Structure formats: C-alpha cells, structure tokens
Short mmCIF file of C-alpha atoms in Angstrom, two decimals:
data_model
loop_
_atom_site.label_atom_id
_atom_site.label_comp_id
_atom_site.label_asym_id
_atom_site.label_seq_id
_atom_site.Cartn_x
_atom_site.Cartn_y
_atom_site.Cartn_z
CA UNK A 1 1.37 21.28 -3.62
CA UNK A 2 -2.11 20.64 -5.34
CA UNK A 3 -4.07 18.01 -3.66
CA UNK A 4 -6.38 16.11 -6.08
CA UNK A 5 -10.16 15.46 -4.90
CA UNK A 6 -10.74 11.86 -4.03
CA UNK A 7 -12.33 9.71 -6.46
CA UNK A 8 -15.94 10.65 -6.92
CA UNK A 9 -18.19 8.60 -8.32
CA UNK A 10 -21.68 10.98 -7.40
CA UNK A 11 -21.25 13.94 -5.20
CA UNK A 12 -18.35 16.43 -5.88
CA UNK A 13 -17.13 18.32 -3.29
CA UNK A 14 -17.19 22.29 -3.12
CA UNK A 15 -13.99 23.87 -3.41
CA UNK A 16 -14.00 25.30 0.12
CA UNK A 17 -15.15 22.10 1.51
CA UNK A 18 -10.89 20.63 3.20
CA UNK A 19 -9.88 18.34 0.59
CA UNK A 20 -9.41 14.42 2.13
CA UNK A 21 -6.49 12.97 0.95
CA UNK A 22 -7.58 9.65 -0.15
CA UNK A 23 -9.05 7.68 2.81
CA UNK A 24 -9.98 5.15 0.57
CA UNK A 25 -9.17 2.40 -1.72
CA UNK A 26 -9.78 2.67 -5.60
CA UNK A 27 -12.54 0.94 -6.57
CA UNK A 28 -11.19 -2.25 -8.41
CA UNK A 29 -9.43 -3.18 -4.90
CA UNK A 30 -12.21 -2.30 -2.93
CA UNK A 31 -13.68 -4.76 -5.03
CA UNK A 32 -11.71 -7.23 -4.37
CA UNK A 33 -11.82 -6.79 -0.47
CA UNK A 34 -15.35 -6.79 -0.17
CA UNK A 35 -15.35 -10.27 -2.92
CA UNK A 36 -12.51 -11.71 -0.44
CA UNK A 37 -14.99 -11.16 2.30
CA UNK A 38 -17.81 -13.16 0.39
CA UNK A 39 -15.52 -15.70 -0.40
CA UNK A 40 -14.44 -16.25 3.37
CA UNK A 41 -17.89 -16.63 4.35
CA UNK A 42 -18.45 -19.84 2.07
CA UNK A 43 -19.06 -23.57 3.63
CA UNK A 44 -17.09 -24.72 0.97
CA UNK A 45 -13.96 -22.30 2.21
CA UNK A 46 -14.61 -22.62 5.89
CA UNK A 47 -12.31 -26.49 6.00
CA UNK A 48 -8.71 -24.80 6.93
CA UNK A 49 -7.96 -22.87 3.55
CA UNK A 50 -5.50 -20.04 3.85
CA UNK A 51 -6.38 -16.43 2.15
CA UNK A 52 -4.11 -13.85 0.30
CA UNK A 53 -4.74 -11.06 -2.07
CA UNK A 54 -0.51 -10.57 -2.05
CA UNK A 55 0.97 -12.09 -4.61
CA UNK A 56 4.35 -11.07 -4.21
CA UNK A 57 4.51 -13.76 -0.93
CA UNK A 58 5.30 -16.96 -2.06
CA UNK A 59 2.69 -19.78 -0.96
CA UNK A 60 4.32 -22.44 1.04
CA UNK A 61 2.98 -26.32 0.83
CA UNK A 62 2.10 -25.36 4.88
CA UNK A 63 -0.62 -22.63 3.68
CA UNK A 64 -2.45 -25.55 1.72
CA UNK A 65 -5.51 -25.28 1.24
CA UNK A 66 -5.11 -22.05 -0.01
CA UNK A 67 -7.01 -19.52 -1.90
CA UNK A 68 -5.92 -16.45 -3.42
CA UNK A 69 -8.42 -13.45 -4.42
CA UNK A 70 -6.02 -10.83 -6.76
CA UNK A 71 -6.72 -7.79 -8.84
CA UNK A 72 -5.78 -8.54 -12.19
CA UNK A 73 -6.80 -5.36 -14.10
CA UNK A 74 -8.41 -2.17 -14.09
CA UNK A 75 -9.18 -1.35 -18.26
CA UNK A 76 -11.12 1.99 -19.01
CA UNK A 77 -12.87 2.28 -21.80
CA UNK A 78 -14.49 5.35 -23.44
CA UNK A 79 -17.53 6.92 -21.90
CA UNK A 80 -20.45 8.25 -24.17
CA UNK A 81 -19.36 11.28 -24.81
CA UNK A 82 -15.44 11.53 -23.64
CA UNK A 83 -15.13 15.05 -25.36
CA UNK A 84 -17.75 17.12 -22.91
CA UNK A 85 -17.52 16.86 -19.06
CA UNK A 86 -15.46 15.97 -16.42
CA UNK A 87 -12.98 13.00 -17.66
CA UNK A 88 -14.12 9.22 -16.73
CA UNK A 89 -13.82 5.89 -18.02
CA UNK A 90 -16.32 2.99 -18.35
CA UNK A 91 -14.61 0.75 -16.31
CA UNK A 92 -14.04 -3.09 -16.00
CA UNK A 93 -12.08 -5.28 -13.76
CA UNK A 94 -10.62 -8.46 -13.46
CA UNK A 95 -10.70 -10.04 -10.25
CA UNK A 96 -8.66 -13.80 -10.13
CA UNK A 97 -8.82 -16.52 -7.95
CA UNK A 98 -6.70 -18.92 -7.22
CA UNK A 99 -7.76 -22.27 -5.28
CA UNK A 100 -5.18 -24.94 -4.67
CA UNK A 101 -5.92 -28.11 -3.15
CA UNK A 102 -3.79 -31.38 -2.28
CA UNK A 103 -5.30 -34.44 -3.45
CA UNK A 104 -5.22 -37.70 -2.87
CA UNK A 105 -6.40 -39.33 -6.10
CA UNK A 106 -6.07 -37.73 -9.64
CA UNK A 107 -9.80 -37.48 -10.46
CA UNK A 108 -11.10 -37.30 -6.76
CA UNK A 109 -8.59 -34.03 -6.65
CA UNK A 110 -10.72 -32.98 -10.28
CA UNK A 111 -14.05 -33.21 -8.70
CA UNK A 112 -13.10 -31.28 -5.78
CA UNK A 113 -11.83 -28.35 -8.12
CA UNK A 114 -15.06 -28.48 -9.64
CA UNK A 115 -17.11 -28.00 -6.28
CA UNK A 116 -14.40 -24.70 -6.20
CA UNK A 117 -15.61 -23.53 -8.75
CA UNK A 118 -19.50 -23.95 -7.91
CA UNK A 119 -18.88 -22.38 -4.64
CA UNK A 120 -17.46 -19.18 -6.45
CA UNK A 121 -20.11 -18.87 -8.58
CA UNK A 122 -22.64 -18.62 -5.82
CA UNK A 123 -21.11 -14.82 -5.83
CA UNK A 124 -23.40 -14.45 -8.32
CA UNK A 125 -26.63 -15.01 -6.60
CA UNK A 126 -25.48 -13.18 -3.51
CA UNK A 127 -27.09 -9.54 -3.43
CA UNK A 128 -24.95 -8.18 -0.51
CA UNK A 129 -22.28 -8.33 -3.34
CA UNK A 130 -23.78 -6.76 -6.23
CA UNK A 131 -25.75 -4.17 -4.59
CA UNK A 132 -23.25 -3.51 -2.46
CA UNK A 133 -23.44 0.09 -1.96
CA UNK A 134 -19.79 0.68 -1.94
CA UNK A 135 -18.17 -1.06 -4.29
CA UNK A 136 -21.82 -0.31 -6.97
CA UNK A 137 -20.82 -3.55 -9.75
CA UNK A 138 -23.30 -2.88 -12.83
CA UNK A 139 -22.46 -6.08 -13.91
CA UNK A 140 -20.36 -9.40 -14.37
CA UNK A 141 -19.65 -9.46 -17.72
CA UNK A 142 -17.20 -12.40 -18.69
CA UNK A 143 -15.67 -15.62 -16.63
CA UNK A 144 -12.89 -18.31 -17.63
CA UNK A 145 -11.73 -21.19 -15.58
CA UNK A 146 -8.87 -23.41 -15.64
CA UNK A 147 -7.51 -26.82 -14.00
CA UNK A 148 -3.91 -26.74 -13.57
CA UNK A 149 -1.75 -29.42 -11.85
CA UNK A 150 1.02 -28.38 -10.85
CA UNK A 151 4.11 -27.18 -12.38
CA UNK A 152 5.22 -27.46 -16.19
CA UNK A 153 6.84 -30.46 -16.35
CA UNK A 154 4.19 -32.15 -13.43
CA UNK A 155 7.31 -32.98 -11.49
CA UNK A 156 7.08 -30.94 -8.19
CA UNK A 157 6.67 -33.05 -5.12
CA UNK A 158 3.48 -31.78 -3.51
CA UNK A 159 0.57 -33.12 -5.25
CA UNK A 160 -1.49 -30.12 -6.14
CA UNK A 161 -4.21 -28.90 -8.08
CA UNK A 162 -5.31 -25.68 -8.59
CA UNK A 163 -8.57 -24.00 -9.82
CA UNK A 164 -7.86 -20.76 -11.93
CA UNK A 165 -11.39 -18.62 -12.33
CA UNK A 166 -11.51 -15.07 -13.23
CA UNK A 167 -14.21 -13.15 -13.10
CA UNK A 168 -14.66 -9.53 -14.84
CA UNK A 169 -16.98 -6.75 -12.97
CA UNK A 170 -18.06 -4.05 -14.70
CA UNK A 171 -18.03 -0.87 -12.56
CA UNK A 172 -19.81 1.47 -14.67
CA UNK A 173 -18.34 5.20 -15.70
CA UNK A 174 -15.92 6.13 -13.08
CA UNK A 175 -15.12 10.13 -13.13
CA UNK A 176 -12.30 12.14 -11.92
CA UNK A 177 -13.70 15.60 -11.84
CA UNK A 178 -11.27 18.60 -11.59
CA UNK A 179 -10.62 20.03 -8.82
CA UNK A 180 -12.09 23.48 -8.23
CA UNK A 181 -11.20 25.65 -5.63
CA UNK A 182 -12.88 28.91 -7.29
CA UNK A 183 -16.65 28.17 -6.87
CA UNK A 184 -18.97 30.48 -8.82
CA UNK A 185 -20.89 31.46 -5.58
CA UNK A 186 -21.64 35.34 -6.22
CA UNK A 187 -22.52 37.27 -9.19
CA UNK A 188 -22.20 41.25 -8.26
CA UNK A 189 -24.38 43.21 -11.52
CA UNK A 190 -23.68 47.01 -11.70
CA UNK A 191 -25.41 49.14 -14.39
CA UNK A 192 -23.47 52.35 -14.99
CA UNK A 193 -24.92 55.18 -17.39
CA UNK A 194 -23.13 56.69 -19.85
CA UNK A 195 -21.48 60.23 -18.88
CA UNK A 196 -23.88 62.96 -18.52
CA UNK A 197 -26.41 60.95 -16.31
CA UNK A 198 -24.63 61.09 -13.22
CA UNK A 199 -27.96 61.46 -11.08
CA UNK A 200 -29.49 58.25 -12.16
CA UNK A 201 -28.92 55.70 -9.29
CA UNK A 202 -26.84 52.82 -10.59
CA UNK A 203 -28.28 49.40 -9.95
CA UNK A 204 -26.58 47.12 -8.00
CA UNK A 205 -27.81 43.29 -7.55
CA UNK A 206 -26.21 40.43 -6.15
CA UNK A 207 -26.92 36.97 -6.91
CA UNK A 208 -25.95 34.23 -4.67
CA UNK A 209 -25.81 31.19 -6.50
CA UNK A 210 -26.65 27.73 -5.45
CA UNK A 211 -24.18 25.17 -4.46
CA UNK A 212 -24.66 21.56 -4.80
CA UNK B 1 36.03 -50.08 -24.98
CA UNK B 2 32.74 -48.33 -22.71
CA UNK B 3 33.14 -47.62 -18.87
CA UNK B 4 30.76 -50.12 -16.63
CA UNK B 5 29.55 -47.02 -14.73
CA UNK B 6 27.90 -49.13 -12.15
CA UNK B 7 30.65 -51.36 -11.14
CA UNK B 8 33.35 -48.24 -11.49
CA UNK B 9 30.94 -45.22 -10.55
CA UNK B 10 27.60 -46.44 -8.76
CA UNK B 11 28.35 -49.38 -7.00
CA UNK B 12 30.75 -47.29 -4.05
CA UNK B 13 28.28 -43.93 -4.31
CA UNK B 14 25.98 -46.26 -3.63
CA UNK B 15 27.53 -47.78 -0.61
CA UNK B 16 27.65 -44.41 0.85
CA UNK B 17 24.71 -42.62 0.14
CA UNK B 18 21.71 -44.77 -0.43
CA UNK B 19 19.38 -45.55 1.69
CA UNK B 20 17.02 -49.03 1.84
CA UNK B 21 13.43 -48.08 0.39
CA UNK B 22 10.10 -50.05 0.29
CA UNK B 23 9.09 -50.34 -3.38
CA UNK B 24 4.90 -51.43 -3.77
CA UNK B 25 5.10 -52.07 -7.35
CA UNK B 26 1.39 -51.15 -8.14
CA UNK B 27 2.03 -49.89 -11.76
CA UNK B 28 5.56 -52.21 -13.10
CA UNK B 29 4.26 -54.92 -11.42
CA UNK B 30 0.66 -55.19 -10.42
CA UNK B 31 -0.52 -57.99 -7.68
CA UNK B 32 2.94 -58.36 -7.01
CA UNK B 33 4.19 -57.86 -3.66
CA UNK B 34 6.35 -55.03 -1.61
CA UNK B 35 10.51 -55.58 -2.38
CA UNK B 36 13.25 -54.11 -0.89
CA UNK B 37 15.76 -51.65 -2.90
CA UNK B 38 17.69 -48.70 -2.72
CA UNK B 39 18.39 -45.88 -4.13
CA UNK B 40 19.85 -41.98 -3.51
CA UNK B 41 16.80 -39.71 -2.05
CA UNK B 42 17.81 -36.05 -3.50
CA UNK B 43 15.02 -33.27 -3.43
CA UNK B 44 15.29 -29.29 -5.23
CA UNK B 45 13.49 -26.37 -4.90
CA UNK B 46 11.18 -25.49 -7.81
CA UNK B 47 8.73 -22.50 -8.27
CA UNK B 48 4.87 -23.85 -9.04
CA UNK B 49 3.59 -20.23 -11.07
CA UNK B 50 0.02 -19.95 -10.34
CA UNK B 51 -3.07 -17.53 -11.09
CA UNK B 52 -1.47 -14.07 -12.08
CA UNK B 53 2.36 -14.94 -11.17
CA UNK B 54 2.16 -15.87 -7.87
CA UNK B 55 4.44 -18.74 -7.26
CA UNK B 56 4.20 -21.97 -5.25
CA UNK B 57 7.70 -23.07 -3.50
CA UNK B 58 7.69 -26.83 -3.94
CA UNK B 59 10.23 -29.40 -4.39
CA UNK B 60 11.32 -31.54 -7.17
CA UNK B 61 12.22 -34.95 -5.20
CA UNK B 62 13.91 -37.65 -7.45
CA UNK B 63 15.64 -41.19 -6.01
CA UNK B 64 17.96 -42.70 -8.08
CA UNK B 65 18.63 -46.40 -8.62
CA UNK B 66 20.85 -48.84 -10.27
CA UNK B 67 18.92 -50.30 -13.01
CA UNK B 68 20.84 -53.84 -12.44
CA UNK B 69 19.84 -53.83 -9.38
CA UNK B 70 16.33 -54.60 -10.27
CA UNK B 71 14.50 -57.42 -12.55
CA UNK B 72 12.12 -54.76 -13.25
CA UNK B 73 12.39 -51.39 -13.00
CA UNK B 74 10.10 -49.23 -10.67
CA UNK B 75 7.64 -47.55 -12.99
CA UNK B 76 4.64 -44.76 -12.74
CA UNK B 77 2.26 -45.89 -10.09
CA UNK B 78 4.86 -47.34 -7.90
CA UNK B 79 5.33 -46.58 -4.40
CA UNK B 80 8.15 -45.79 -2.81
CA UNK B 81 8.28 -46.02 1.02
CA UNK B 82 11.52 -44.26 2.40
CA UNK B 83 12.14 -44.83 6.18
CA UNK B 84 14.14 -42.92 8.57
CA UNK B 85 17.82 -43.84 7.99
CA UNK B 86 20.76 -43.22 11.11
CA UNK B 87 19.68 -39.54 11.91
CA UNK B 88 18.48 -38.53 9.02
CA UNK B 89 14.31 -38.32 9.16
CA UNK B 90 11.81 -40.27 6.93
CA UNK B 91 10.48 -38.19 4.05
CA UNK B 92 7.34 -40.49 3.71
CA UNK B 93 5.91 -42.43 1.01
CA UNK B 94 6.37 -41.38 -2.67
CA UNK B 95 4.10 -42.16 -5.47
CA UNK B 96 6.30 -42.72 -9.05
CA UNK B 97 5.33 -40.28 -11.56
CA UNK B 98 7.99 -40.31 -13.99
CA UNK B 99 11.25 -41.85 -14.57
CA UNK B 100 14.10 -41.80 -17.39
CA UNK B 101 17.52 -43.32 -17.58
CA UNK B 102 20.70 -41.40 -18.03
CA UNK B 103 22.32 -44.74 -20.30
CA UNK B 104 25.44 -45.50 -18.04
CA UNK B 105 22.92 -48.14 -15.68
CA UNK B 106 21.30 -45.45 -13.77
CA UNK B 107 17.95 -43.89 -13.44
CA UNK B 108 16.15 -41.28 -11.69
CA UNK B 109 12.73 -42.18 -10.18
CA UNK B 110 10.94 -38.83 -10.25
CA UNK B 111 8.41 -38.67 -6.94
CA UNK B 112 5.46 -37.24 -5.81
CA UNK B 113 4.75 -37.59 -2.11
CA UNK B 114 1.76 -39.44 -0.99
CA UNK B 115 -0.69 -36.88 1.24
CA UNK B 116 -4.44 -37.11 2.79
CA UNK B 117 -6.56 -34.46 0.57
CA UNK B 118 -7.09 -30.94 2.05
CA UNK B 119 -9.62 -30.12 2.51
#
C-alpha cells in the first residue's frame, strides 16, 4: 500500500527518511483549533458561554451562551505557475462563528451582539494568531456578519439572538509534493574506450550528491 | 346554519384542559392592570438552523384561548404568567409575540418565554 508524505508546506522529506502517517491536522482545521483557542481566552467569552467546533450536535437552550467556531471551506486556487513543480494550491479558508445569546430586551440583546462581534475582531490585532508558526495565515482577506433572531417564522420559545461572522484566512500556496522513494544520491561515471585500447585504464568516478 | 364552536367544541375542552393564567396586558391594554384567563398551554419541538447548518432544538409554545372569553384579546407585548396547575409544573412567564385566530372563536397566543440575559 503506498503511503502518501504528510502535508508539507517547507521541508520535504527524503525518501529513506520512515514516512509518518499523518500526525497532524490539515491546515484549515488546525486553523480553526488554534482561532478556538484565541477565542476562549477573550473577557468577553469568559461569562459561562459553551464552545463547539461540531456541528452535527445539536445545541440545546442549556448550552446557552454558546459559541460555535466551524470550518466552512477550504477553496484552492491556482498557484503561479500550476504547470511546473510539485502540485499546490493558493489556499483560502473560511472559518464561521456562531454566537448565540438570550436576551432580555430586543435592542439590549442587539447591542450585546454587537460587543460579539468587537470581541472577535480583536483576532485581528492579536500576533500570537497571525504569526503563529503553525498554522502561518498570510492574510485575512474578507469578513461578513449577520444578526439573526431566531428561527424563520420568530416563533421558537427561547428568546435568542445570534451573531453570524465569518472570517476568510488566506493560507498562502499549500503543496503536496510526490512522494519519492528513489533519491538521486549517487552518480557512478565509467569511461570505456573503444575496442583496441584495452590497456588504457577506464575512469571510474563517483559522485555523491547532496541531500536536502 | 354555522356550528357555535365554542359553546359545542371549546367550552367542555376547555373544562378539561385549560389551565388559569395571569395575563399583564402591557401591549392590548397598556396601564391596565393584571386579569385572570385561561387558556390550553401546548409546546413543539422546532429546529433554530444557525451558522453553517447547525441547528438549535427549541420549542414552539402556543396557549390557546376562547376569544369570547375576553373583552380584549391578549395581543404582542402581553404577558402571560402560567402557574403550576395539580401536578403538572409551571412553565414560567411568556411574553406574546404573535397571535392569529382560526375563525370558529378560537385563537392561538404564540409565546416566547421571559429569561434573564446570558451572559
């Protein structure tokens, strides 16, 4: 069975080097672990708010306050020059939130939506996110944010409001190199003369190559 | 000739399930004070969707009245105060967000409950 090289976004591993079978995350949800973890750490998030990045668990009225961090997409775009090299994409992700609140009052439950969304956007000014040396975001390159209250037809029972904000990270060119198991290490050179010179000493040389 | 739904229909559903709420009529009747009513507490699951499909599970909650009953109707804004009735618990104090009639002398309050913020 052929075992792919981890994703590799600077060094690539030589071929005789034993292949890890991803101990890792992809980027886009590393991403969103390490924004999670940012997001936990915030004043604003510290009054009883329940976390998920599992949307397939449906949030009870209990977990309220709650705030969801979720990987929306992962889109690839061309690199500069997709014909030559290994294969990679220039790659941007969404990352969503989700922060529901109960309120009280209409426009009280508004305002407090609003300091939400300032707290989220103090991502922004927080280095230990986007120099993060593991997750390596070039850049944030869009945001939307919505108010939504409730259901469709505004008729559930739990009065909630929730603050929609995505935010989309651009994680630079992300390559998949092939995997190479052959390394060029050693070049053996043998000069033969033609028949007739058998006494002329052939010359041998062998060149060991550098591996980085 | 038309049924009288409320004497024939209403009326003895009534009698069994309905249970005596506290109506504050802030929005039908402003500066007025608290009254006594009742009506038929009823409450249905509902899925909320949120932020990329994830779902909410909340409750649609609804109390029905008899619209003769009442001089004037309960309206958005209202409270609704429903106590503890025999064994069965009280689910709180309702705020009236919507209501409609179904045109044989009944309608359906629709309710959201009254809760401190969080956070």
């Amino acid at each position: 069975m052929t075992v792919f090289s981890p994703l590799s976004r600077s060094i690539r591993l030589h071929g005789k080097t034993p292949v890890v079978t991803h101990g890792q995350l992809s980027y886009p949800l590393l991403l969103r672990d390490v924004i999670l973890d940012h997001v936990k750490q915030m004043p604003f998030f510290a009054s009883g708010f329940t976390f998920s990045t599992d949307k397939a668990q449906q949030i009870q009225p209990e977990s309220l306050p709650f705030c969801g961090v979720y990987f929306l997409q992962e889109v690839g775009g061309a690199d500069a020059e997709p014909q030559t090299g290994p294969i990679g994409f220039r790659t941007t992700v969404r990352i969503g939130f989700s922060v529901i609140i109960i309120y009280s009052d209409h426009a009280a439950g508004e305002y407090e939506l609003d300091r939400a969304a300032q707290a989220l956007s103090g991502l922004f000014s927080d280095p230990t996110l986007y120099n993060n040396s593991l997750v390596r975001v070039q850049g944030f390159t869009g945001l939307s944010r919505q108010h939504v209250f409730g259901n469709t037809g505004q008729n559930n029972e739990t009065p909630v409001a929730e603050l929609r904000w995505e935010l989309i990270c651009d994680l630079g060119t992300i390559t998949y190199p092939p995997n190479i198991t052959d390394d060029f290490e050693t070049m053996h050179v043998e000069t033969h003369y033609p028949f007739g010179n058998e006494d002329t000493p052939p010359v041998v040389v062998e060149y060991d190559l550098s591996q980085n | 000739m038309a049924l009288d739904f409320t004497t024939l229909v209403y009326n003895p559903a009534f009698s069994v399930f309905a249970r005596t709420v506290t109506i504050t009529p802030n929005g039908s009747q402003p500066g007025e004070p608290a009254y006594s009513g009742r009506g038929i507490y009823s409450t249905q699951p509902v899925d909320v969707p949120t932020e990329n499909g994830a779902i909410l599970s909340d409750q649609v909650t609804v109390l029905d009245v008899i619209e003769r009953e009442y001089a004037v109707l309960p309206a958005q804004g209202d409270l609704v105060d429903i106590p503890a009735s025999g064994v069965l618990p009280a689910p709180g104090q309702f705020e009236i967000i919507e209501r409609y009639t179904n045109g044989g002398g009944e309608t359906t309050l629709v309710l959201r409950k009254v809760m401190a913020a969080r956070p």
